[in-house]
Tab-separated table of C-alpha atoms and ligand atoms in Angstrom:
chain	number	residue	atom	x	y	z
A	1	MET	CA	-1.363	29.607	24.136
A	2	ARG	CA	1.953	27.897	23.125
A	3	VAL	CA	2.119	24.605	20.877
A	4	TYR	CA	4.879	22.557	19.973
A	5	ASN	CA	6.473	23.282	16.755
A	6	THR	CA	8.106	20.248	14.893
A	7	LEU	CA	9.673	22.814	12.763
A	8	THR	CA	11.786	24.293	15.378
A	9	ARG	CA	11.456	21.310	17.971
A	10	GLN	CA	10.188	23.731	20.745
A	11	LYS	CA	6.928	24.953	22.186
A	12	GLU	CA	6.209	28.570	20.986
A	13	GLU	CA	3.487	31.450	21.578
A	14	PHE	CA	0.686	30.869	18.994
A	15	VAL	CA	0.873	33.945	16.905
A	16	PRO	CA	-1.552	33.475	13.631
A	17	GLN	CA	-0.663	35.872	10.746
A	18	GLN	CA	-3.828	37.594	10.534
A	19	GLU	CA	-5.179	38.655	14.002
A	20	GLY	CA	-8.377	36.250	14.936
A	21	LYS	CA	-7.980	33.895	11.835
A	22	VAL	CA	-6.400	30.562	11.388
A	23	LYS	CA	-5.841	28.750	8.471
A	24	MET	CA	-5.305	24.770	9.098
A	25	TYR	CA	-4.235	22.260	6.610
A	26	VAL	CA	-4.691	18.340	7.898
A	27	CYS	CA	-3.411	15.918	5.522
A	28	GLY	CA	-6.124	13.445	4.991
A	29	PRO	CA	-6.384	9.718	4.255
A	30	THR	CA	-5.796	7.920	1.010
A	31	VAL	CA	-9.323	6.296	0.498
A	32	TYR	CA	-9.022	2.596	-0.410
A	33	ASP	CA	-10.511	0.808	2.855
A	34	TYR	CA	-11.846	1.514	5.990
A	35	ILE	CA	-9.760	4.128	8.317
A	36	HIS	CA	-7.956	2.458	10.955
A	37	ILE	CA	-7.996	3.828	14.720
A	38	GLY	CA	-4.174	5.155	14.096
A	39	ASN	CA	-5.756	7.071	11.193
A	40	ALA	CA	-8.382	8.243	13.462
A	41	ARG	CA	-6.095	9.970	15.710
A	42	PRO	CA	-5.355	13.013	13.622
A	43	TYR	CA	-9.288	12.949	12.596
A	44	VAL	CA	-9.534	13.222	16.413
A	45	VAL	CA	-6.743	15.194	17.835
A	46	PHE	CA	-6.776	18.310	15.227
A	47	ASP	CA	-10.365	18.464	15.129
A	48	THR	CA	-9.915	18.956	18.963
A	49	VAL	CA	-7.289	21.631	18.176
A	50	ARG	CA	-9.691	23.394	16.080
A	51	ARG	CA	-12.311	23.446	18.187
A	52	TYR	CA	-10.156	24.824	21.005
A	53	LEU	CA	-9.457	27.430	18.576
A	54	GLU	CA	-12.582	28.313	17.777
A	55	TYR	CA	-13.275	28.265	21.453
A	56	LYS	CA	-10.533	30.845	22.135
A	57	GLY	CA	-12.489	33.187	19.281
A	58	TYR	CA	-10.797	32.240	16.184
A	59	ASP	CA	-12.181	32.057	13.024
A	60	VAL	CA	-11.103	28.908	11.768
A	61	THR	CA	-10.337	27.635	7.995
A	62	TYR	CA	-9.959	24.224	8.239
A	63	VAL	CA	-8.879	22.147	5.500
A	64	GLN	CA	-8.634	18.303	4.865
A	65	ASN	CA	-8.069	16.689	1.600
A	66	PHE	CA	-8.589	12.884	0.191
A	67	THR	CA	-6.364	11.353	-1.637
A	68	ASP	CA	-8.324	9.605	-4.436
A	69	VAL	CA	-5.763	8.646	-6.847
A	70	ASP	CA	-3.051	6.494	-5.829
A	71	ASP	CA	-1.576	3.036	-6.302
A	72	LYS	CA	-3.206	1.412	-3.560
A	73	ILE	CA	-6.441	2.598	-4.901
A	74	ILE	CA	-6.102	1.489	-8.265
A	75	ASN	CA	-4.770	-1.671	-7.199
A	76	ARG	CA	-7.646	-2.065	-5.083
A	77	ALA	CA	-10.161	-1.433	-7.890
A	78	ASN	CA	-8.534	-3.837	-10.481
A	79	LYS	CA	-8.737	-6.459	-7.869
A	80	GLU	CA	-12.642	-5.908	-7.269
A	81	HIS	CA	-12.968	-5.418	-11.345
A	82	SER	CA	-14.315	-1.810	-10.362
A	83	THR	CA	-13.244	1.646	-11.216
A	84	MET	CA	-10.629	4.085	-8.908
A	85	GLU	CA	-13.778	6.311	-8.758
A	86	GLU	CA	-15.842	3.715	-7.354
A	87	ILE	CA	-13.608	2.633	-4.884
A	88	SER	CA	-12.513	6.339	-3.511
A	89	ASN	CA	-16.502	7.310	-3.267
A	90	ARG	CA	-16.977	4.398	-1.426
A	91	TYR	CA	-14.477	4.970	1.210
A	92	ILE	CA	-14.912	8.490	1.257
A	93	GLU	CA	-18.432	7.865	2.352
A	94	GLU	CA	-17.168	5.646	4.804
A	95	ALA	CA	-14.695	7.887	6.194
A	96	PHE	CA	-17.247	10.547	6.998
A	97	HIS	CA	-19.391	7.711	8.414
A	98	ASP	CA	-16.836	7.157	10.598
A	99	ALA	CA	-15.656	10.794	11.385
A	100	ASP	CA	-19.382	11.636	11.986
A	101	GLY	CA	-19.784	8.882	14.547
A	102	LEU	CA	-16.505	10.142	16.287
A	103	ASN	CA	-17.840	13.535	16.357
A	104	VAL	CA	-15.502	15.084	14.083
A	105	LYS	CA	-16.564	18.250	12.546
A	106	ARG	CA	-16.615	18.575	9.081
A	107	ALA	CA	-13.427	20.688	7.389
A	108	THR	CA	-14.414	24.061	5.621
A	109	VAL	CA	-13.487	22.062	2.433
A	110	HIS	CA	-12.627	18.493	1.821
A	111	PRO	CA	-10.847	18.752	-1.493
A	112	ARG	CA	-10.228	15.625	-3.601
A	113	VAL	CA	-6.873	15.236	-5.811
A	114	THR	CA	-9.050	14.477	-8.970
A	115	GLN	CA	-10.953	17.550	-8.660
A	116	GLU	CA	-7.755	19.567	-8.455
A	117	MET	CA	-5.873	18.096	-11.529
A	118	ASP	CA	-5.415	21.957	-13.401
A	119	HIS	CA	-4.062	23.319	-10.408
A	120	ILE	CA	-1.791	20.624	-10.089
A	121	ILE	CA	-0.512	20.982	-13.344
A	122	GLU	CA	-0.082	24.567	-12.890
A	123	MET	CA	2.217	24.442	-10.032
A	124	ILE	CA	4.457	21.691	-11.738
A	125	GLN	CA	4.398	24.071	-14.467
A	126	THR	CA	6.072	26.800	-12.140
A	127	LEU	CA	8.600	24.356	-10.427
A	128	LEU	CA	9.734	23.461	-14.253
A	129	ASP	CA	9.812	27.414	-15.143
A	130	LYS	CA	11.585	28.158	-12.010
A	131	GLY	CA	14.184	25.308	-12.500
A	132	ALA	CA	13.243	23.644	-9.230
A	133	ALA	CA	12.091	20.462	-11.268
A	134	TYR	CA	12.931	18.649	-14.239
A	135	GLU	CA	11.429	16.290	-16.955
A	136	ASP	CA	12.605	12.984	-17.938
A	137	ASN	CA	10.868	10.511	-20.223
A	138	GLY	CA	7.568	12.306	-19.084
A	139	THR	CA	8.547	11.900	-15.536
A	140	VAL	CA	8.651	15.267	-13.926
A	141	TYR	CA	10.779	15.212	-10.430
A	142	TYR	CA	11.869	17.692	-8.132
A	143	ASN	CA	15.405	18.818	-7.907
A	144	THR	CA	16.074	18.690	-3.948
A	145	LYS	CA	19.821	19.871	-4.643
A	146	GLN	CA	18.627	23.388	-5.408
A	147	PHE	CA	16.476	23.869	-2.650
A	148	SER	CA	19.114	24.627	0.292
A	149	GLU	CA	16.768	24.465	2.835
A	150	TYR	CA	15.819	20.592	2.182
A	151	GLY	CA	15.723	18.899	5.325
A	152	LYS	CA	14.733	21.718	7.700
A	153	LEU	CA	11.535	20.030	8.978
A	154	SER	CA	12.796	16.604	9.494
A	155	LYS	CA	16.329	18.230	10.913
A	156	LYS	CA	18.060	15.725	7.935
A	157	ASN	CA	21.264	16.989	6.446
A	158	LEU	CA	20.873	16.536	2.771
A	159	ASP	CA	24.200	14.314	2.412
A	160	GLU	CA	22.979	11.881	5.055
A	161	LEU	CA	19.817	11.748	3.452
A	162	ILE	CA	21.425	11.095	0.118
A	163	ALA	CA	23.408	8.098	1.533
A	164	GLY	CA	20.308	6.864	3.391
A	165	ALA	CA	18.251	7.284	0.145
A	166	SER	CA	20.955	5.066	-1.881
A	167	GLU	CA	21.292	2.532	0.638
A	168	ARG	CA	17.432	2.091	1.014
A	169	VAL	CA	16.500	1.913	-2.710
A	170	SER	CA	17.769	1.129	-6.160
A	171	VAL	CA	18.680	4.434	-7.251
A	172	ASP	CA	16.467	5.495	-10.247
A	173	ASP	CA	18.690	6.386	-12.809
A	174	ALA	CA	16.720	9.540	-14.293
A	175	LYS	CA	16.950	10.993	-10.883
A	176	LYS	CA	19.656	13.742	-10.322
A	177	ASN	CA	20.145	12.846	-6.840
A	178	PRO	CA	18.720	10.179	-4.989
A	179	THR	CA	16.375	12.319	-2.571
A	180	ASP	CA	14.907	13.767	-5.889
A	181	PHE	CA	11.346	13.081	-5.572
A	182	VAL	CA	8.760	12.280	-8.343
A	183	LEU	CA	5.918	15.124	-9.048
A	184	TRP	CA	4.070	13.469	-12.114
A	185	LYS	CA	4.277	9.564	-13.267
A	186	PRO	CA	4.027	9.063	-16.933
A	187	HIS	CA	0.797	7.035	-17.844
A	188	LYS	CA	0.743	3.403	-17.490
A	189	PRO	CA	-1.727	1.374	-19.303
A	190	GLY	CA	-4.833	0.500	-17.344
A	191	GLU	CA	-4.288	3.635	-15.268
A	192	PRO	CA	-6.119	6.734	-15.153
A	193	LYS	CA	-4.463	9.823	-16.644
A	194	TRP	CA	-4.660	13.601	-17.393
A	195	GLU	CA	-3.077	15.459	-20.091
A	196	ALA	CA	-0.244	17.846	-19.162
A	197	PRO	CA	2.340	19.992	-21.109
A	198	TRP	CA	4.905	17.247	-20.282
A	199	GLY	CA	2.917	13.939	-21.377
A	200	ALA	CA	-0.006	12.375	-20.328
A	201	GLY	CA	-0.104	10.608	-16.476
A	202	ARG	CA	-0.988	11.567	-12.838
A	203	PRO	CA	0.574	13.325	-10.202
A	204	GLY	CA	2.660	11.950	-7.350
A	205	TRP	CA	1.128	12.237	-3.620
A	206	HIS	CA	3.400	15.291	-2.151
A	207	ILE	CA	2.248	17.678	-4.771
A	208	GLU	CA	-1.600	17.275	-4.130
A	209	CYS	CA	-0.962	18.839	-0.433
A	210	SER	CA	1.175	21.939	-1.585
A	211	VAL	CA	-1.521	22.645	-4.323
A	212	MET	CA	-4.495	22.094	-2.258
A	213	ALA	CA	-3.138	24.215	0.507
A	214	LYS	CA	-2.272	27.165	-1.717
A	215	ARG	CA	-5.831	26.942	-3.341
A	216	TYR	CA	-7.779	27.324	-0.518
A	217	LEU	CA	-5.838	28.963	2.228
A	218	GLY	CA	-3.006	30.739	0.065
A	219	ASP	CA	0.669	30.901	0.210
A	220	THR	CA	1.211	30.971	3.762
A	221	ILE	CA	-0.787	28.813	6.002
A	222	ASP	CA	-0.774	28.811	10.092
A	223	ILE	CA	-0.992	25.528	11.076
A	224	HIS	CA	0.072	22.476	9.021
A	225	ALA	CA	-0.421	19.048	10.529
A	226	GLY	CA	-0.841	14.933	10.473
A	227	GLY	CA	0.788	12.236	11.816
A	228	GLU	CA	4.365	12.016	12.695
A	229	ASP	CA	5.174	9.536	9.709
A	230	LEU	CA	4.421	12.233	7.409
A	231	ILE	CA	7.479	14.601	8.717
A	232	PHE	CA	9.732	12.745	6.122
A	233	PRO	CA	9.365	12.680	3.352
A	234	HIS	CA	5.665	13.996	2.732
A	235	HIS	CA	6.053	17.317	4.832
A	236	GLU	CA	9.507	17.668	4.055
A	237	ASN	CA	8.852	17.573	0.147
A	238	GLU	CA	5.374	19.813	0.586
A	239	ILE	CA	7.765	22.560	2.050
A	240	ALA	CA	10.242	22.130	-0.770
A	241	GLN	CA	7.628	22.350	-3.352
A	242	SER	CA	5.296	25.210	-2.042
A	243	GLU	CA	8.317	27.259	-0.830
A	244	ALA	CA	10.269	27.203	-4.265
A	245	ALA	CA	6.922	27.766	-6.347
A	246	ASN	CA	5.688	30.596	-4.132
A	247	GLY	CA	8.852	32.080	-3.128
A	248	LYS	CA	7.291	32.359	0.569
A	249	GLN	CA	7.269	30.216	3.858
A	250	PHE	CA	4.838	27.717	3.882
A	251	ALA	CA	3.698	26.751	7.212
A	252	LYS	CA	4.449	28.628	10.574
A	253	TYR	CA	3.486	25.777	12.717
A	254	TRP	CA	3.805	22.331	11.839
A	255	LEU	CA	1.800	19.632	14.401
A	256	HIS	CA	2.464	16.242	14.408
A	257	ASN	CA	0.445	13.298	16.126
A	258	GLY	CA	2.162	10.518	17.884
A	259	PHE	CA	1.448	7.039	16.842
A	260	ILE	CA	-1.254	4.605	18.047
A	261	THR	CA	0.769	1.336	18.528
A	262	VAL	CA	-0.407	-2.261	19.101
A	263	ASP	CA	2.328	-4.403	21.178
A	264	ASN	CA	4.554	-1.220	20.944
A	265	GLU	CA	4.580	-1.399	17.289
A	266	LYS	CA	3.110	1.328	15.062
A	267	MET	CA	-0.385	0.277	13.978
A	268	SER	CA	-0.645	0.104	10.057
A	269	LYS	CA	-2.327	-1.774	7.089
A	270	SER	CA	1.354	-2.545	5.793
A	271	LEU	CA	2.090	-4.851	8.913
A	272	GLY	CA	-1.717	-5.684	9.218
A	273	ASN	CA	-1.680	-5.170	13.065
A	274	PHE	CA	-4.461	-2.734	12.686
A	275	PHE	CA	-7.988	-2.451	13.979
A	276	THR	CA	-10.377	-0.382	11.710
A	277	VAL	CA	-12.937	2.268	13.435
A	278	ARG	CA	-15.433	0.384	12.090
A	279	ASP	CA	-14.750	-3.060	13.824
A	280	ILE	CA	-13.995	-1.251	17.393
A	281	ALA	CA	-17.319	0.527	17.019
A	282	ALA	CA	-19.002	-2.448	17.130
A	283	GLN	CA	-17.604	-3.391	20.358
A	284	PHE	CA	-17.247	0.045	22.038
A	285	PRO	CA	-19.191	3.019	21.279
A	286	TYR	CA	-17.957	5.846	18.848
A	287	GLU	CA	-17.653	7.735	21.734
A	288	VAL	CA	-15.488	5.999	23.545
A	289	ILE	CA	-13.068	5.963	20.638
A	290	ARG	CA	-12.801	9.711	20.938
A	291	PHE	CA	-12.314	9.694	24.540
A	292	PHE	CA	-9.728	7.092	24.324
A	293	ILE	CA	-7.517	9.417	21.714
A	294	LEU	CA	-8.308	12.115	23.952
A	295	ASN	CA	-6.976	10.711	27.147
A	296	GLY	CA	-3.231	10.698	25.890
A	297	HIS	CA	-1.061	13.968	25.037
A	298	TYR	CA	-1.310	14.070	21.314
A	299	ARG	CA	2.163	13.896	20.880
A	300	SER	CA	2.752	10.963	23.421
A	301	PRO	CA	2.332	7.304	21.839
A	302	ILE	CA	-0.882	5.180	22.870
A	303	ASN	CA	-0.736	1.485	22.986
A	304	PHE	CA	-4.149	0.108	22.034
A	305	SER	CA	-5.978	-2.226	24.264
A	306	ARG	CA	-9.069	-3.642	25.490
A	307	ASP	CA	-8.448	-2.968	28.917
A	308	LEU	CA	-7.607	0.808	27.914
A	309	MET	CA	-10.833	0.832	25.914
A	310	GLN	CA	-12.919	-0.412	28.932
A	311	ALA	CA	-11.343	2.039	31.313
A	312	CYS	CA	-12.064	4.712	28.948
A	313	GLN	CA	-15.504	3.495	28.579
A	314	ASN	CA	-16.135	3.531	32.323
A	315	GLY	CA	-14.239	7.137	32.646
A	316	LEU	CA	-16.730	8.543	30.155
A	317	GLU	CA	-19.740	6.931	31.787
A	318	ARG	CA	-18.919	8.841	35.050
A	319	ILE	CA	-18.684	12.076	33.404
A	320	LYS	CA	-22.192	11.056	31.568
A	321	ASN	CA	-23.705	9.981	34.622
A	322	CYS	CA	-22.827	13.149	36.321
A	323	LYS	CA	-24.602	15.349	33.744
A	324	LYS	CA	-27.399	12.976	33.791
A	325	ASP	CA	-27.317	13.531	37.650
A	326	LEU	CA	-27.383	16.908	37.380
A	327	ALA	CA	-30.168	17.329	35.033
A	328	HIS	CA	-32.068	15.301	36.997
A	329	TYR	CA	-31.497	17.195	39.966
A	330	ILE	CA	-31.924	20.519	38.534
A	331	ALA	CA	-35.372	19.237	37.215
A	332	ASN	CA	-36.592	17.835	40.502
A	333	CYS	CA	-35.075	19.686	43.578
A	334	SER	CA	-36.675	22.196	45.707
A	335	GLU	CA	-36.060	25.864	45.061
A	336	ILE	CA	-33.367	26.119	48.016
A	337	PRO	CA	-31.839	29.746	47.690
A	338	LEU	CA	-28.107	30.074	47.239
A	339	LYS	CA	-26.563	29.605	50.607
A	340	GLU	CA	-23.821	31.863	52.026
A	341	LYS	CA	-21.137	29.257	51.887
A	342	GLU	CA	-22.066	28.080	48.122
A	343	LYS	CA	-20.743	31.431	47.051
A	344	GLU	CA	-17.220	29.939	47.268
A	345	SER	CA	-18.196	26.938	45.398
A	346	ILE	CA	-19.209	29.427	42.385
A	347	GLU	CA	-15.678	30.578	42.891
A	348	GLU	CA	-14.521	27.231	42.746
A	349	LEU	CA	-16.148	26.202	39.408
A	350	GLU	CA	-14.183	29.084	37.864
A	351	LYS	CA	-11.175	27.165	38.738
A	352	PHE	CA	-12.010	23.754	37.011
A	353	LYS	CA	-12.354	26.223	33.729
A	354	VAL	CA	-8.743	27.803	34.537
A	355	GLN	CA	-7.429	24.406	35.309
A	356	PHE	CA	-8.797	23.164	31.808
A	357	GLU	CA	-7.971	26.061	29.844
A	358	THR	CA	-4.155	26.026	31.570
A	359	ALA	CA	-3.749	22.220	29.973
A	360	MET	CA	-5.404	23.031	26.713
A	361	ASP	CA	-3.122	26.250	26.400
A	362	ASP	CA	-0.146	24.182	26.940
A	363	ASP	CA	0.207	22.649	23.481
A	364	PHE	CA	-3.301	20.931	23.663
A	365	ASN	CA	-2.826	18.825	26.636
A	366	THR	CA	-6.323	17.203	26.742
A	367	ALA	CA	-5.097	14.471	28.979
A	368	ASP	CA	-5.018	16.909	31.696
A	369	ALA	CA	-7.905	18.786	30.032
A	370	ILE	CA	-10.058	15.726	31.017
A	371	SER	CA	-8.438	15.687	34.913
A	372	ALA	CA	-10.109	19.057	35.464
A	373	ILE	CA	-13.137	17.670	34.072
A	374	TYR	CA	-12.932	14.505	36.641
A	375	GLU	CA	-12.245	16.850	39.440
A	376	LEU	CA	-15.208	19.165	38.405
A	377	VAL	CA	-17.465	15.982	38.657
A	378	ARG	CA	-16.459	14.614	41.983
A	379	PHE	CA	-16.965	17.969	42.809
A	380	ALA	CA	-20.853	18.163	41.361
A	381	ASN	CA	-21.176	14.630	42.938
A	382	LYS	CA	-20.791	15.826	46.357
A	383	ALA	CA	-22.482	18.949	46.036
A	384	ILE	CA	-25.509	16.843	44.924
A	385	LYS	CA	-25.231	14.493	48.036
A	386	ASP	CA	-24.916	17.758	50.300
A	387	ASN	CA	-28.411	18.958	48.831
A	388	MET	CA	-27.090	21.982	46.866
A	389	SER	CA	-29.273	25.068	45.583
A	390	LYS	CA	-30.532	24.826	42.266
A	391	GLU	CA	-28.585	28.008	41.430
A	392	LEU	CA	-25.379	26.593	41.950
A	393	ALA	CA	-26.440	23.106	40.267
A	394	VAL	CA	-27.537	25.234	36.947
A	395	LYS	CA	-23.862	26.739	37.188
A	396	MET	CA	-22.326	23.313	37.709
A	397	GLU	CA	-24.032	22.059	34.611
A	398	ASP	CA	-23.133	24.485	32.325
A	399	MET	CA	-19.797	24.353	33.376
A	400	LEU	CA	-19.555	20.834	32.699
A	401	ASN	CA	-21.713	21.214	29.532
A	402	HIS	CA	-19.118	23.522	28.325
A	403	LEU	CA	-15.968	21.892	28.982
A	404	CYS	CA	-16.925	18.905	27.373
A	405	ASP	CA	-18.208	20.504	24.190
A	406	VAL	CA	-14.699	21.883	23.985
A	407	LEU	CA	-13.355	18.560	23.628
A	408	GLY	CA	-16.671	17.002	21.738
A	409	ILE	CA	-17.315	14.474	24.391
A	410	ALA	CA	-19.794	13.024	26.742
A	411	GLU	CA	-22.808	14.695	24.619
A	412	ILE	CA	-25.988	13.222	26.162
A	413	LYS	CA	-28.356	11.903	23.024
A	414	GLU	CA	-32.171	11.342	23.678
A	415	GLU	CA	-31.738	7.495	23.301
A	416	GLN	CA	-35.436	6.989	23.495
A	417	SER	CA	-38.176	7.436	21.501
A	418	GLN	CA	-41.136	9.754	23.051
A	419	GLU	CA	-43.304	6.567	23.139
A	420	ASP	CA	-40.282	4.701	25.111
A	421	ILE	CA	-40.250	7.565	27.263
A	422	THR	CA	-43.873	7.444	28.252
A	423	GLU	CA	-44.020	3.589	28.781
A	424	ILE	CA	-41.064	3.810	31.008
A	425	GLU	CA	-42.212	6.743	33.210
A	426	ALA	CA	-45.743	5.102	33.225
A	427	LEU	CA	-44.099	2.184	34.713
A	428	ILE	CA	-41.779	4.037	37.277
A	429	ALA	CA	-44.940	5.622	38.439
A	430	LYS	CA	-46.635	2.582	38.801
A	431	ARG	CA	-43.643	1.442	40.616
A	432	THR	CA	-43.336	4.443	43.217
A	433	GLN	CA	-47.141	3.674	43.849
A	434	ALA	CA	-46.697	0.299	44.827
A	435	LYS	CA	-43.946	1.442	47.118
A	436	LYS	CA	-46.341	3.693	48.533
A	437	ASN	CA	-48.612	0.661	49.139
A	438	LYS	CA	-46.067	-1.513	50.638
A	439	ASP	CA	-46.275	-3.893	47.996
A	440	PHE	CA	-42.699	-4.428	47.388
A	441	ALA	CA	-43.311	-7.557	45.083
A	442	THR	CA	-45.125	-5.511	42.511
A	443	ALA	CA	-42.277	-2.714	42.653
A	444	ASP	CA	-39.625	-5.026	42.461
A	445	ALA	CA	-41.190	-7.043	39.450
A	446	ILE	CA	-41.498	-3.615	37.663
A	447	ARG	CA	-37.994	-2.782	38.331
A	448	ASP	CA	-36.847	-5.987	36.784
A	449	GLN	CA	-39.321	-5.338	33.922
A	450	LEU	CA	-37.259	-2.136	33.214
A	451	ALA	CA	-33.814	-3.778	33.729
A	452	ALA	CA	-34.968	-6.408	30.837
A	453	MET	CA	-35.812	-3.307	28.362
A	454	GLY	CA	-31.951	-1.990	29.809
A	455	ILE	CA	-33.476	0.542	31.959
A	456	THR	CA	-31.638	1.077	35.479
A	457	ILE	CA	-33.700	3.133	38.006
A	458	LYS	CA	-32.170	5.077	40.724
A	459	ASP	CA	-33.815	6.291	43.800
A	460	THR	CA	-32.962	9.700	45.040
A	461	ARG	CA	-33.922	12.456	47.419
A	462	GLN	CA	-35.519	14.033	44.237
A	463	GLY	CA	-37.399	11.242	43.171
A	464	VAL	CA	-36.530	8.529	40.671
A	465	GLN	CA	-34.069	8.881	37.945
A	466	TRP	CA	-33.762	6.247	35.265
A	467	PHE	CA	-31.333	5.858	32.303
A	468	ARG	CA	-30.049	3.144	29.925
A	469	GLY	CA	-27.533	0.617	30.651
B	1	LIG	P1	-2.434	7.381	5.535
B	1	LIG	O1	-3.998	7.087	5.398
B	1	LIG	O2	-1.630	6.109	5.938
B	1	LIG	O3	-1.879	8.052	4.972
B	1	LIG	O4	-2.646	8.184	6.959
B	1	LIG	C1	-3.912	8.930	7.414
B	1	LIG	C2	-3.249	9.718	8.470
B	1	LIG	O5	-3.292	8.920	9.597
B	1	LIG	C3	-1.896	10.436	8.139
B	1	LIG	O6	-2.013	11.448	8.911
B	1	LIG	C4	-0.875	9.602	9.104
B	1	LIG	O7	-0.090	10.069	9.770
B	1	LIG	C5	-2.004	8.983	10.200
B	1	LIG	N1	-1.470	7.623	10.695
B	1	LIG	C6	-1.450	6.353	10.254
B	1	LIG	N2	-1.183	5.239	11.126
B	1	LIG	C7	-0.834	6.028	12.265
B	1	LIG	C8	-0.853	5.365	13.560
B	1	LIG	N3	-0.774	3.987	13.878
B	1	LIG	N4	-1.281	6.477	14.979
B	1	LIG	C9	-1.151	7.678	14.317
B	1	LIG	N5	-1.506	8.192	13.210
B	1	LIG	C10	-1.290	7.122	12.061
B	2	LIG	ZN1	-0.497	16.026	2.834
């Protein structure tokens, strides 16, 4: 399996530190609002990476944090005459609601900054003791000059960075170098605070991830991931902190997803060009949002549009319909023994799996993996028409379910209650009888009645098949 490592800017063979085990950290959201579809991309993409690693037999420890102390949360709390805790608890719950809808598995641990304060203070103290940080009037800064590899992830040269930083922001007088960044902010009235040896206050953003990764995964992790906007400064600073504090390599593989754009501009809260997952979910099922995200390679940009969402919905329906057709076929077909020429079809089924795995092994190419699923669907639809044997149909169904499950897509959920199902099946039986009696008016009336209930029926050689929609 090869993965593109931002650290080396090339695809590398994936070899975790410990055989059979993967330690993975994904930067989570700052919880002051609903997540937008751009934020949903790392959720879905790295959940899929995790699923694929698990499918390959790895035992994955997956950590995703919540940033629950931040200026934006404090501002929102002040605006609503609420507390930071209330705001962050609310939006953590909302983020879980969306993640569940998107079929994102819960992380092994979801740490929150406010619950890690002792460990944050401890790492800042280590950095001070090692001379990697300095304090000025209650603010603690990281000294980037003493970390000779600063810039190794973003491939920026420290001198260029210093020049760039001085142009962009008014240089903070207390900083020794313009690229130095804050580890601890002194307390301001009206803000939450924690006691620390150098004075009360709260941590900067970057230190939290270094601390939580170390605490739940150890000094060196296998995969660190997030959106590409985090490469600099967030991930660059995480490396500087962790490697100075622990004296070891921080992460072996750095994976970054590309942006979701609108009119080719990054979707973001600050630009105001964003769509929340919740708003989109009112128009398209959550599963279509997941499918939409997986339809592109995770490193390529995706331009969000209604048309593309619609196309994805149609594509997903095609796969789900094939699953339903196979299930119906298996439940109703006669027990035809496996035909001689079908032995070749069984071998061919394996080819779809190989095609799928080859795509996923090549830096998690979900777009090509979905193409392999579409080809399998085409193959299955034809085999149903050709009256295949039950044995082949069962194998096809297994393969289709298996591949869809790896991507977490096209799950068929029981959408009706048992009472509904009984009623629908009674109506279908009545219609079948009416057709037998050549009473087509009644048969058509029942079809219309079912349509009004949102049920579509399909006459097949194996009997009547029904589905919602
Ligand atoms: P934030 O809450 O802004 O820190 O973002 C949470 C995660 O979403 C980070 O991994 C970001 O890199 C990612 N992200 C934010 N906006 C986008 C976007 N438009 N496209 C893809 N990923 C994004
Ligand atoms: Zn982070």
